[in-house]
CSV table of C-alpha atoms and ligand atoms in Angstrom, one decimal:
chain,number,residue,atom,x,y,z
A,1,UNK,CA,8.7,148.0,25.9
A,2,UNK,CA,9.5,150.3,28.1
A,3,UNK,CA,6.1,151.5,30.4
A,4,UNK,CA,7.1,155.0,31.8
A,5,UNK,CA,8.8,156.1,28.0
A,6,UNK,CA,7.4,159.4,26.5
A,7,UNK,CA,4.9,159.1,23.1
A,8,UNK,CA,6.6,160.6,20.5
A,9,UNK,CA,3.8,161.8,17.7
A,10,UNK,CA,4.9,162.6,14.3
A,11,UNK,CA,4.8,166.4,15.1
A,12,UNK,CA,4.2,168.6,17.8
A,13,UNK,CA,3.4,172.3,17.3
A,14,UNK,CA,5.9,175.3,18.2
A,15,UNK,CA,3.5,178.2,20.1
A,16,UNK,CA,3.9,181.6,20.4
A,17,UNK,CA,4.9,182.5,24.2
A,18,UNK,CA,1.5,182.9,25.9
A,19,UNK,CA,2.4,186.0,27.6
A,20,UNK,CA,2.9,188.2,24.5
A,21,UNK,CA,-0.1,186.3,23.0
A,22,UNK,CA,-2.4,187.7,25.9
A,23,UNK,CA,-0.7,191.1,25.3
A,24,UNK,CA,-2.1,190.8,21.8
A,25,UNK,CA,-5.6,189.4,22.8
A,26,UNK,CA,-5.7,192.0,25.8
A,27,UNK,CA,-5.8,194.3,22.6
A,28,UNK,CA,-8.4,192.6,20.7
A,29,UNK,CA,-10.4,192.5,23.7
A,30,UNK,CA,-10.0,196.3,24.1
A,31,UNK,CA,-10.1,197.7,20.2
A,32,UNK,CA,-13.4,194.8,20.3
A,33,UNK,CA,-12.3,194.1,16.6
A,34,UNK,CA,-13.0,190.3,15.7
A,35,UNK,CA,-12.6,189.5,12.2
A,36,UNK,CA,-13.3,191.1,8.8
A,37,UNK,CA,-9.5,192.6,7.7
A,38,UNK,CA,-9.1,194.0,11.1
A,39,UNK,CA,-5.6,195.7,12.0
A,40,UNK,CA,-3.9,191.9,12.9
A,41,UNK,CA,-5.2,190.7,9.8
A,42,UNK,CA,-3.7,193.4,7.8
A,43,UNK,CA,-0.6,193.7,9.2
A,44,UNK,CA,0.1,190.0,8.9
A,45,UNK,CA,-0.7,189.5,5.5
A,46,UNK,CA,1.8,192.4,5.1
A,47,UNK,CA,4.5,191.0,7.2
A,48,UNK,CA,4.4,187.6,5.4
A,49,UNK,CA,4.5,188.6,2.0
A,50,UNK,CA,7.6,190.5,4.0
A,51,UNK,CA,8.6,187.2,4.7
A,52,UNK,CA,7.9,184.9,1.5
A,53,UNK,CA,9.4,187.4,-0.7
A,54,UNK,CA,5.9,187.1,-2.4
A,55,UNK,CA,3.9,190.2,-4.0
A,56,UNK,CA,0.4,189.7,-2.7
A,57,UNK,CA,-0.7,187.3,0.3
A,58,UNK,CA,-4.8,186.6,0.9
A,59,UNK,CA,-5.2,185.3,3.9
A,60,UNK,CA,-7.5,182.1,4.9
A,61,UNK,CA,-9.3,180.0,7.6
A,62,UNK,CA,-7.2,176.9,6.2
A,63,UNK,CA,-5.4,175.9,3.0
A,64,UNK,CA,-8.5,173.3,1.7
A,65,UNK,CA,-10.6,176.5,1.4
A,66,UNK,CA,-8.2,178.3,-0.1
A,67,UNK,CA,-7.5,175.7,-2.6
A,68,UNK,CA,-11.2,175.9,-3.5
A,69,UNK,CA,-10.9,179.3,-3.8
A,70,UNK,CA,-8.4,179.3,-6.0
A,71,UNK,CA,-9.9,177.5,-8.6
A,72,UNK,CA,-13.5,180.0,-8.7
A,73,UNK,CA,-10.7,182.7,-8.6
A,74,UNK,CA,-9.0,181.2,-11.9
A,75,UNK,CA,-12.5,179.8,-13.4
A,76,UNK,CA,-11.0,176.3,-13.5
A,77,UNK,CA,-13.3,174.2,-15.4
A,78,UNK,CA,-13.3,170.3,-17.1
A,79,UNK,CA,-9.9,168.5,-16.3
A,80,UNK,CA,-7.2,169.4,-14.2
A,81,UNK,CA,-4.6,166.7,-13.6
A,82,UNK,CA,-3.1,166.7,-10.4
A,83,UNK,CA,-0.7,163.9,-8.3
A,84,UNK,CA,-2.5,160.7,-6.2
A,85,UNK,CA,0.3,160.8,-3.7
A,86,UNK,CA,-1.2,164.1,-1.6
A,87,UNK,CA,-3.5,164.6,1.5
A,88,UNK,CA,-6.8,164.1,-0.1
A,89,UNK,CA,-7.6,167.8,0.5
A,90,UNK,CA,-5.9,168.6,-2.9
A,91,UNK,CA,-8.3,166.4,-5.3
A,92,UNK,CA,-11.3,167.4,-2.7
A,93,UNK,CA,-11.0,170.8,-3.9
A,94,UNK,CA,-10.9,169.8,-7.5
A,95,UNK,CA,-14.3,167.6,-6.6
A,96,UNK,CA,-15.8,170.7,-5.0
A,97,UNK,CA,-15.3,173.1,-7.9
A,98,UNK,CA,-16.9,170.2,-10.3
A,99,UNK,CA,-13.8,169.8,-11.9
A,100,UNK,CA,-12.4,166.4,-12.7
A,101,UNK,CA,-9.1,165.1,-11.1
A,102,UNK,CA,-7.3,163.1,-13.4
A,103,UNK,CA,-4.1,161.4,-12.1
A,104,UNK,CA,-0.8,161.3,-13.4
A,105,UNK,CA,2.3,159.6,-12.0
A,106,UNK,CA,4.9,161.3,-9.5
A,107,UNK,CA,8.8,161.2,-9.7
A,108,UNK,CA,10.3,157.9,-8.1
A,109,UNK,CA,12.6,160.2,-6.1
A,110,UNK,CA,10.8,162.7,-3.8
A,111,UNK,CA,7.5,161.9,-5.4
A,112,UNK,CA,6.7,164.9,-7.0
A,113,UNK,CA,4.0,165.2,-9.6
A,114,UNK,CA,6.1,164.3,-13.2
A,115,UNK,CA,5.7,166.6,-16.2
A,116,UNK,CA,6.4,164.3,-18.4
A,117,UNK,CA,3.4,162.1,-16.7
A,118,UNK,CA,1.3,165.2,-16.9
A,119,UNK,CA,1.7,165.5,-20.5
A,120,UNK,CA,0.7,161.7,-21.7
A,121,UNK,CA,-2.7,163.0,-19.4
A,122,UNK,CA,-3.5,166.3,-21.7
A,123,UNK,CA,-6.5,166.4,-23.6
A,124,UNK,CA,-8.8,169.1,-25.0
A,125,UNK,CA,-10.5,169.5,-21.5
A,126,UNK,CA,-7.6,170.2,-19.6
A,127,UNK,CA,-7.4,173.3,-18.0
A,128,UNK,CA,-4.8,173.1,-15.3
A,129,UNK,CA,-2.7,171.6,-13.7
A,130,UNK,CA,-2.3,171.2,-9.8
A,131,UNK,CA,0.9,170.0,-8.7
A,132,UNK,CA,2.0,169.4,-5.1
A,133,UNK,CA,5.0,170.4,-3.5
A,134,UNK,CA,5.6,167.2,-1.5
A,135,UNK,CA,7.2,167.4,2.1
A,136,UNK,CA,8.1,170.9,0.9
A,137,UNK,CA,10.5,169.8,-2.2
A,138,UNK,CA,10.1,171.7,-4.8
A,139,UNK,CA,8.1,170.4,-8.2
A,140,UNK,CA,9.6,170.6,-11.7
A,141,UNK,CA,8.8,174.0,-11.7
A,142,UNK,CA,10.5,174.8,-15.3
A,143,UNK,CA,8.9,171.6,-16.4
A,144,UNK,CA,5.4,172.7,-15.4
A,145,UNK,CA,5.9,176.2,-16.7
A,146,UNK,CA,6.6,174.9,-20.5
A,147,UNK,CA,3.6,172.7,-20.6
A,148,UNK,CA,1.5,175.6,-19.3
A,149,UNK,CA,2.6,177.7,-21.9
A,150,UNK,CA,2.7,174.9,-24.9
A,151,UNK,CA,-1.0,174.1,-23.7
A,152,UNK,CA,-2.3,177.0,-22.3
A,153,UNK,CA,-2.9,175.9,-19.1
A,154,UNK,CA,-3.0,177.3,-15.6
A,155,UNK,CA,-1.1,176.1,-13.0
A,156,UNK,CA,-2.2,175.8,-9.2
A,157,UNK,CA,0.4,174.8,-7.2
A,158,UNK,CA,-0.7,173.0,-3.7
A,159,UNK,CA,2.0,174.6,-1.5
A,160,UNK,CA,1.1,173.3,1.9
A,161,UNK,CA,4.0,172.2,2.8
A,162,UNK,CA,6.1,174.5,1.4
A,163,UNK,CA,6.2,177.9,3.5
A,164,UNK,CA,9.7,179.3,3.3
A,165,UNK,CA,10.7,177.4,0.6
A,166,UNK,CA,13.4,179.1,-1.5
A,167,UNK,CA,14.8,177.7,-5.3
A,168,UNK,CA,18.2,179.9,-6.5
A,169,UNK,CA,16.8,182.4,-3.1
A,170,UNK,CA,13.5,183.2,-5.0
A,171,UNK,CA,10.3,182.1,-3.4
A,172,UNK,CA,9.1,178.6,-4.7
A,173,UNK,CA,5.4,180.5,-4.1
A,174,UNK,CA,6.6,183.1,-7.0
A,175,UNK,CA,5.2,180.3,-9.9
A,176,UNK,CA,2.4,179.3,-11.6
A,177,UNK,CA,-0.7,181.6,-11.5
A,178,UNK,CA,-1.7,180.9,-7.9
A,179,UNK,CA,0.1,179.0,-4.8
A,180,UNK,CA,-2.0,177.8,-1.7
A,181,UNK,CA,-0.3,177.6,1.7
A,182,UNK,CA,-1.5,175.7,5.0
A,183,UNK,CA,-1.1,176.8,8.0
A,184,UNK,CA,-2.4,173.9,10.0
A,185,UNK,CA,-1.3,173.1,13.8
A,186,UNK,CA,1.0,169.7,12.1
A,187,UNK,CA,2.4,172.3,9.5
A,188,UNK,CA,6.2,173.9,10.0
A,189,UNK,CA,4.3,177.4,10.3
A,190,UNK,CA,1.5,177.0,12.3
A,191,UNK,CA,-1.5,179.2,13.2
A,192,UNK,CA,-3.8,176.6,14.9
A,193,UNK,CA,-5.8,176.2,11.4
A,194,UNK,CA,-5.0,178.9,8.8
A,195,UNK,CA,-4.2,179.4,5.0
A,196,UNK,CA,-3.1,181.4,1.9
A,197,UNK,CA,-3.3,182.0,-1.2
A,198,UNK,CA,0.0,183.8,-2.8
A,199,UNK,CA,-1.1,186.1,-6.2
A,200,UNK,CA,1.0,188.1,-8.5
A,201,UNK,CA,-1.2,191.0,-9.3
A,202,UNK,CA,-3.4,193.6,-7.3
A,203,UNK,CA,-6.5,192.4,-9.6
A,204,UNK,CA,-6.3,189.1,-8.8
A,205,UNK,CA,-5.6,189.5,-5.2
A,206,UNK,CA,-8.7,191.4,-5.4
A,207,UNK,CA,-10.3,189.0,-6.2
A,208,UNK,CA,-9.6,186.3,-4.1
A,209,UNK,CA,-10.4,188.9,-1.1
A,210,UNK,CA,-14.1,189.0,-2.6
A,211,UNK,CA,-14.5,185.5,-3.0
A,212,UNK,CA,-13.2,184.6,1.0
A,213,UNK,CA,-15.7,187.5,2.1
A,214,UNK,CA,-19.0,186.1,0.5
A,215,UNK,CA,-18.3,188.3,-2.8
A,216,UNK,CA,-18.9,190.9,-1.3
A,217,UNK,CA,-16.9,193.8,-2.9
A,218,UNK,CA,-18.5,196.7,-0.8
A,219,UNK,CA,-21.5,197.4,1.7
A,220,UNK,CA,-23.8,196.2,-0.8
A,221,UNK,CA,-22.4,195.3,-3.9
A,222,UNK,CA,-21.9,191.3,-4.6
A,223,UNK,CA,-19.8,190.3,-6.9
A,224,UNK,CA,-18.9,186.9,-7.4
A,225,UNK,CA,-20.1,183.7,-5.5
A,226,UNK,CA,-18.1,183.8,-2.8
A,227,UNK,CA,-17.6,181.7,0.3
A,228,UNK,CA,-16.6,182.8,3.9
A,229,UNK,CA,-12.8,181.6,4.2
A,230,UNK,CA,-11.5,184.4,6.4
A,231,UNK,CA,-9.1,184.6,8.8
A,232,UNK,CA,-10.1,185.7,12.5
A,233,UNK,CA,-8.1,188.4,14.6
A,234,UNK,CA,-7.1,186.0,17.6
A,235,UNK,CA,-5.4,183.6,14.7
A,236,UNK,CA,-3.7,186.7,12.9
A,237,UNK,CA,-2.2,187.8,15.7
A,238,UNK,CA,-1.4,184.4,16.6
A,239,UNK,CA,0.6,184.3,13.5
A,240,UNK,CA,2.2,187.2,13.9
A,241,UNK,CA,4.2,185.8,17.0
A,242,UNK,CA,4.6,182.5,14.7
A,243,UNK,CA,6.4,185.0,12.3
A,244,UNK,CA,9.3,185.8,14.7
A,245,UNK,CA,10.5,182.1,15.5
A,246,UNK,CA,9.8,180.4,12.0
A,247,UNK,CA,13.6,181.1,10.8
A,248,UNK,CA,14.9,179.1,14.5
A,249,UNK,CA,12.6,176.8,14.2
A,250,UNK,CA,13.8,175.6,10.6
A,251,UNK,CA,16.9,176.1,11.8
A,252,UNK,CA,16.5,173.3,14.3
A,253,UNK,CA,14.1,171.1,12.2
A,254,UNK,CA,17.4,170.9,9.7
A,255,UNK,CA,19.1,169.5,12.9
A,256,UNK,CA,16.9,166.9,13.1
A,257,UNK,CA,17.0,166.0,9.6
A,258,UNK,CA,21.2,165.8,9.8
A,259,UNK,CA,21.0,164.0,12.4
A,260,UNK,CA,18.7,161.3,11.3
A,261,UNK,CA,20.7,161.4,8.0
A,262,UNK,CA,23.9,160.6,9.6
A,263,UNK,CA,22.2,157.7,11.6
A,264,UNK,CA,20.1,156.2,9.2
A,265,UNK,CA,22.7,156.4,6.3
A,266,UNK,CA,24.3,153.1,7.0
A,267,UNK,CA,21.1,151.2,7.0
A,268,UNK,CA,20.0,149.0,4.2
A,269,UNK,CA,16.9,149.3,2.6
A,270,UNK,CA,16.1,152.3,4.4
A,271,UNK,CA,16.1,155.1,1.4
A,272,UNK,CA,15.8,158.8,3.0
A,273,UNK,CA,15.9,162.1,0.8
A,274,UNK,CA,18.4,164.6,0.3
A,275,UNK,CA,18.7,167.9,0.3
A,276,UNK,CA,18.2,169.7,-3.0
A,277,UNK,CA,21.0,171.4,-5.1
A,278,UNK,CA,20.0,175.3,-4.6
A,279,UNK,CA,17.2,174.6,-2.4
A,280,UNK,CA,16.6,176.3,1.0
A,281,UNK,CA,14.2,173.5,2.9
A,282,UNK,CA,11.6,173.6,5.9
A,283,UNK,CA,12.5,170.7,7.0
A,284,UNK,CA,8.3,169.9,7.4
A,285,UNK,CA,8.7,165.9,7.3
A,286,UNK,CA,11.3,163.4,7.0
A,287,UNK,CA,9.8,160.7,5.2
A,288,UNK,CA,11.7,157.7,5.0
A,289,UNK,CA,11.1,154.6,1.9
A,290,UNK,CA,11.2,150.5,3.5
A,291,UNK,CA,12.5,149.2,0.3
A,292,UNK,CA,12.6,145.3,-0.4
A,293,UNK,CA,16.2,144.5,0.5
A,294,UNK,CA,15.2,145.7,4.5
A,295,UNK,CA,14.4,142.9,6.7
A,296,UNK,CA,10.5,143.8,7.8
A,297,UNK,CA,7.8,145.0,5.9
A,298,UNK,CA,7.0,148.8,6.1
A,299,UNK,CA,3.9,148.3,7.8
A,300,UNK,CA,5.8,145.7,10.6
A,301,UNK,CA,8.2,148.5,10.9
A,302,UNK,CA,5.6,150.9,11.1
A,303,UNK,CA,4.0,148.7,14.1
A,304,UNK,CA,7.2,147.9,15.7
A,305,UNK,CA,7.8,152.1,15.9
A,306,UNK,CA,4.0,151.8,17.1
A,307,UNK,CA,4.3,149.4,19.9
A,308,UNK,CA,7.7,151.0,21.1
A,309,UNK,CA,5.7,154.5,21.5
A,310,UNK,CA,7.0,156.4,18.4
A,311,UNK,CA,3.9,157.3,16.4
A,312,UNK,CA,5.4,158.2,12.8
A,313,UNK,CA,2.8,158.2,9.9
A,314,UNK,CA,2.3,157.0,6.6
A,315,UNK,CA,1.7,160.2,4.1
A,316,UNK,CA,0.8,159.5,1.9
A,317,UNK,CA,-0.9,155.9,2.2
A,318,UNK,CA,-3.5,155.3,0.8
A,319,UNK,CA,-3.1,157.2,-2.3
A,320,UNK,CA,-6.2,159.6,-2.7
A,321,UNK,CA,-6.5,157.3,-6.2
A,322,UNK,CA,-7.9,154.4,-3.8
A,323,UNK,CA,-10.5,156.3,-2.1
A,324,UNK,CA,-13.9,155.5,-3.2
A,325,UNK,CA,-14.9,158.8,-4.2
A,326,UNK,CA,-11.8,158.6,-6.6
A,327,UNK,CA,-11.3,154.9,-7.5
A,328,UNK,CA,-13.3,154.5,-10.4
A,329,UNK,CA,-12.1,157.5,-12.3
A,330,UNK,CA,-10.3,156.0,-15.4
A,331,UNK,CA,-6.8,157.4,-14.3
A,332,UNK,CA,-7.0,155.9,-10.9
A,333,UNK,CA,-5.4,152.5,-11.8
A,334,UNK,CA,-2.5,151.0,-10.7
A,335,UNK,CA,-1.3,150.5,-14.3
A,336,UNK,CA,-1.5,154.5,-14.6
A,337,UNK,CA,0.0,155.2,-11.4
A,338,UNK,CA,2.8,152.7,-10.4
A,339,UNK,CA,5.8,154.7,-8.7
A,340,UNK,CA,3.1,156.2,-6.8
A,341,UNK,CA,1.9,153.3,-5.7
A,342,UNK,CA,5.3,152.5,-4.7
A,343,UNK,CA,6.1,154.9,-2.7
A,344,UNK,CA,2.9,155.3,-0.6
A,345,UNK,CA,3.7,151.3,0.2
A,346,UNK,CA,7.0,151.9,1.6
A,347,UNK,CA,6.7,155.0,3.0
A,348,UNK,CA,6.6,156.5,6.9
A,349,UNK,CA,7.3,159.6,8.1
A,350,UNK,CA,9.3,159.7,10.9
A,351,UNK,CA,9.1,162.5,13.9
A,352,UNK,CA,9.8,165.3,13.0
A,353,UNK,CA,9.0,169.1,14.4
A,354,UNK,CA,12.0,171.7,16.3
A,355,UNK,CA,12.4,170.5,19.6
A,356,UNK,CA,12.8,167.1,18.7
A,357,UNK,CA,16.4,166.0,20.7
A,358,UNK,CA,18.8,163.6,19.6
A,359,UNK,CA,18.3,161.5,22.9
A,360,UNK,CA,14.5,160.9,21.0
A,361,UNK,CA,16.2,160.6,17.5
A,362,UNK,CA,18.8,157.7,19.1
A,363,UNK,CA,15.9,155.7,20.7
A,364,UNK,CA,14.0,155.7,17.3
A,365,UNK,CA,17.3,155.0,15.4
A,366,UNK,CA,17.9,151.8,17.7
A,367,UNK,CA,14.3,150.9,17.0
A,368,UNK,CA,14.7,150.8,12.9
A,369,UNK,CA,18.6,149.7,13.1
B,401,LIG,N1,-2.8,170.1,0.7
B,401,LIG,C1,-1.9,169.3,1.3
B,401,LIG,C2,-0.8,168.8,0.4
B,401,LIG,C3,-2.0,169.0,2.6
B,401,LIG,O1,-1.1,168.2,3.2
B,401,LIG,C4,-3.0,169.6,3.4
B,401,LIG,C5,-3.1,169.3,4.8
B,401,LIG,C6,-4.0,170.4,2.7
B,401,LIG,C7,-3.8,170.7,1.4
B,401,LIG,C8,-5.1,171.1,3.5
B,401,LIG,O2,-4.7,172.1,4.4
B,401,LIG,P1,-5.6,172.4,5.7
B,401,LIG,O3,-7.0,172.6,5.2
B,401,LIG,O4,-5.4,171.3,6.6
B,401,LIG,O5,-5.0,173.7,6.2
B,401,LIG,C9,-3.0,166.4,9.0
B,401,LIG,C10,-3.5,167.8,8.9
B,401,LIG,O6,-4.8,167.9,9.4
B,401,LIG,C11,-3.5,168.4,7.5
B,401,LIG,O7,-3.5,169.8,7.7
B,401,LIG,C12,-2.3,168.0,6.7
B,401,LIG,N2,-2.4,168.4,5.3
B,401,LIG,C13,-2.1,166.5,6.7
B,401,LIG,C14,-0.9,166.0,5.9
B,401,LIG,O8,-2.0,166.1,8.1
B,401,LIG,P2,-3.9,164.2,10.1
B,401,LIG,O9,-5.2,163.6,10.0
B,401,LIG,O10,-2.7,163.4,9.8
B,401,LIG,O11,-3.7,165.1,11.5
B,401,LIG,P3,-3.7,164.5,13.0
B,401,LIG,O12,-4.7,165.2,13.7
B,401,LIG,O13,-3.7,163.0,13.0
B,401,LIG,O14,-2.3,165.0,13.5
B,401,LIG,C15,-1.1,164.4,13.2
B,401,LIG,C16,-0.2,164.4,14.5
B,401,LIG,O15,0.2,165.8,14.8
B,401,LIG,C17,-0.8,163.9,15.7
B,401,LIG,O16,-0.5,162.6,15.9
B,401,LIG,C18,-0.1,164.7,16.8
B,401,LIG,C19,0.2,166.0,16.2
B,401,LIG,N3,-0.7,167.1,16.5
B,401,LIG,C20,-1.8,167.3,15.8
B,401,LIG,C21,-2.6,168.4,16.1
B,401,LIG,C22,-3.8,168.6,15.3
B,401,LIG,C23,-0.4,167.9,17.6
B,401,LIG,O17,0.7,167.6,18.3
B,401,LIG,N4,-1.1,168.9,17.9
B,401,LIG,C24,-2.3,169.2,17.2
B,401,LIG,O18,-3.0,170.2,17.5
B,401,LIG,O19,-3.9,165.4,9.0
């Protein structure tokens, strides 16, 4: 191993440049508006639903609040099936709310929650469904919409890693009653911590807003049991400047992803996803599958990367369906959930953020070739 070689983590953040960010902050400081919809907070909830090609955008302090939100705001109550192979902040929500997670089986391709799983999971206490845009791919979205409407359920779609994500150029965030974005520092749009919640109407939107700000609906009215989820002035202007580089920094992420397809194609037992027909991607990770016919385990791989200084990571391993607080649910089995339980064995995401170079990409290509 080479001593004096750089770490390369998984991801590394893109920030705004620090001199217009003190421009901004030389404002707050002056206008002495901190939080509470104040002018940044307004204008950036308009200039990303600008930007998602989305009607109505609720801003958050991060996407697990907003996913808890989401649920009080749609009443979920009894069942709501949902994937095992997700950061565990999608079934935590579900916990939170009371609700029960009940696990169905994900696609063997790009590990997507399966309709067709969902289904065989339906029972008279269902009420919705939450399925997870994984690595920003796109769900079933058709799929999901005809059970919804064949069982009258609601749809939340955990979008966290999908900002930006378009399907025939219309927002994948445009589906299902509500979509929750994160905006966390490892995410492809980042505001330090920060999330959303995408509506369709002004009532509902409305809504949501109470339930962020304590319920409060005016000076001394409370409405609903709220929570306080909202988003400060110093991280809305923050994401403001994130706004003007998001498009360049996708750009360069897809870069990185060609690149590593082009080197990694040739390699047996190393399965790495496409592109989607009609998709436009964010590029947020590039997970790669360690199937049986390659020569080391995943998790020697995964050391050998380790020891050389290249820090990839293993989302989604364990699935949330092994944690204890989840394990003895009756859907949490291995005989309910095998492709999952595939996947989050052989999988590790690679490196992957904009200013990744090819010189770094090489020296982890040599590493897994
Ligand atoms: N739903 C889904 C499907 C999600 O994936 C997530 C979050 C949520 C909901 C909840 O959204 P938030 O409430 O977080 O907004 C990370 C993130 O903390 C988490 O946001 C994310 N998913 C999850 C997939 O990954 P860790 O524990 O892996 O993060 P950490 O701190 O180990 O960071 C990973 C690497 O990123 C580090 O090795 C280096 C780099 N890094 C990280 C930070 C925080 C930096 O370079 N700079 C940084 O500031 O969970």
């Amino acid at each position: 191993m080479n001593k004096h070689q750089d770490k390369i983590l998984v991801t590394q953040p893109t920030l705004p440049d620090l001199q217009q960010y003190q421009k901004l902050l030389q404002q707050i400081w002056d206008n002495k508006w901190l939080t509470n919809n104040g002018p940044f907070h307004q204008e950036f909830e308009k200039k990303l639903a600008d930007y998602l090609g989305v009607p109505y955008v609720s801003l958050f302090s991060n996407g697990t609040i907003a996913l808890m939100v989401a649920l009080k705001a749609l009443d979920i109550q009894g069942e709501v099936i949902t994937t095992p192979y997700t950061f565990v902040a999608t079934s935590h929500s579900l916990l939170w709310n009371n609700n029960t997670p009940v696990f169905a089986d994900v696609d063997p391709v790009y590990g997507n929650l399966s309709p067709a799983a969902v289904e065989k999971h339906i029972t008279d206490k269902t009420t919705a469904i939450m399925p997870v845009h994984v690595y920003g791919n796109p769900v079933d979205v058709a799929g999901f919409e005809q059970l919804a409407k064949k069982y009258n359920l609601k749809i939340i779609y955990d979008a966290a890693h999908a900002f930006g994500v378009q399907q025939k150029g219309k927002s994948i965030l445009n589906y299902g009653d509500l979509s929750i974005l994160s905006f966390h520092a490892t995410k492809t749009f980042n505001t330090v911590e920060g999330g959303a919640i995408i509506s369709h109407d002004l009532a509902t939107k409305k809504q949501i807003d109470y339930l962020k700000n304590f319920g409060f609906e005016n000076e001394t009215s409370v409405v609903t049991l709220g929570i306080n989820g909202k988003m400060n002035e110093l991280i809305a202007a923050f994401g403001l400047l994130q706004l003007e580089h998001i498009d360049s920094d996708i750009a360069k992420r897809q870069k990185v992803a060609d690149w590593y397809r082009k080197a990694l194609s040739g390699i047996k037992g190393i399965r790495f996803l496409d592109d989607m027909p009609n998709v436009r991607h964010n590029y947020s990770y590039f997970p790669i599958f360690v199937e049986p016919e390659y020569p080391l385990t995943r998790d020697e791989l995964y050391e050998k990367l380790k020891v050389n200084d290249i820090y990839g990571r293993r989302y989604f391993y364990p699935l949330v369906s092994e944690f204890p607080m989840y394990q003895n649910l009756p859907t949490a089995t291995k005989e309910n959930l095998p492709v999952a339980h595939r996947l989050a064995e052989q999988v590790i995401c690679l490196p992957m953020y904009a200013t990744l170079n090819e010189n770094s990409i090489q020296r982890i290509i040599k590493l897994i070739s």
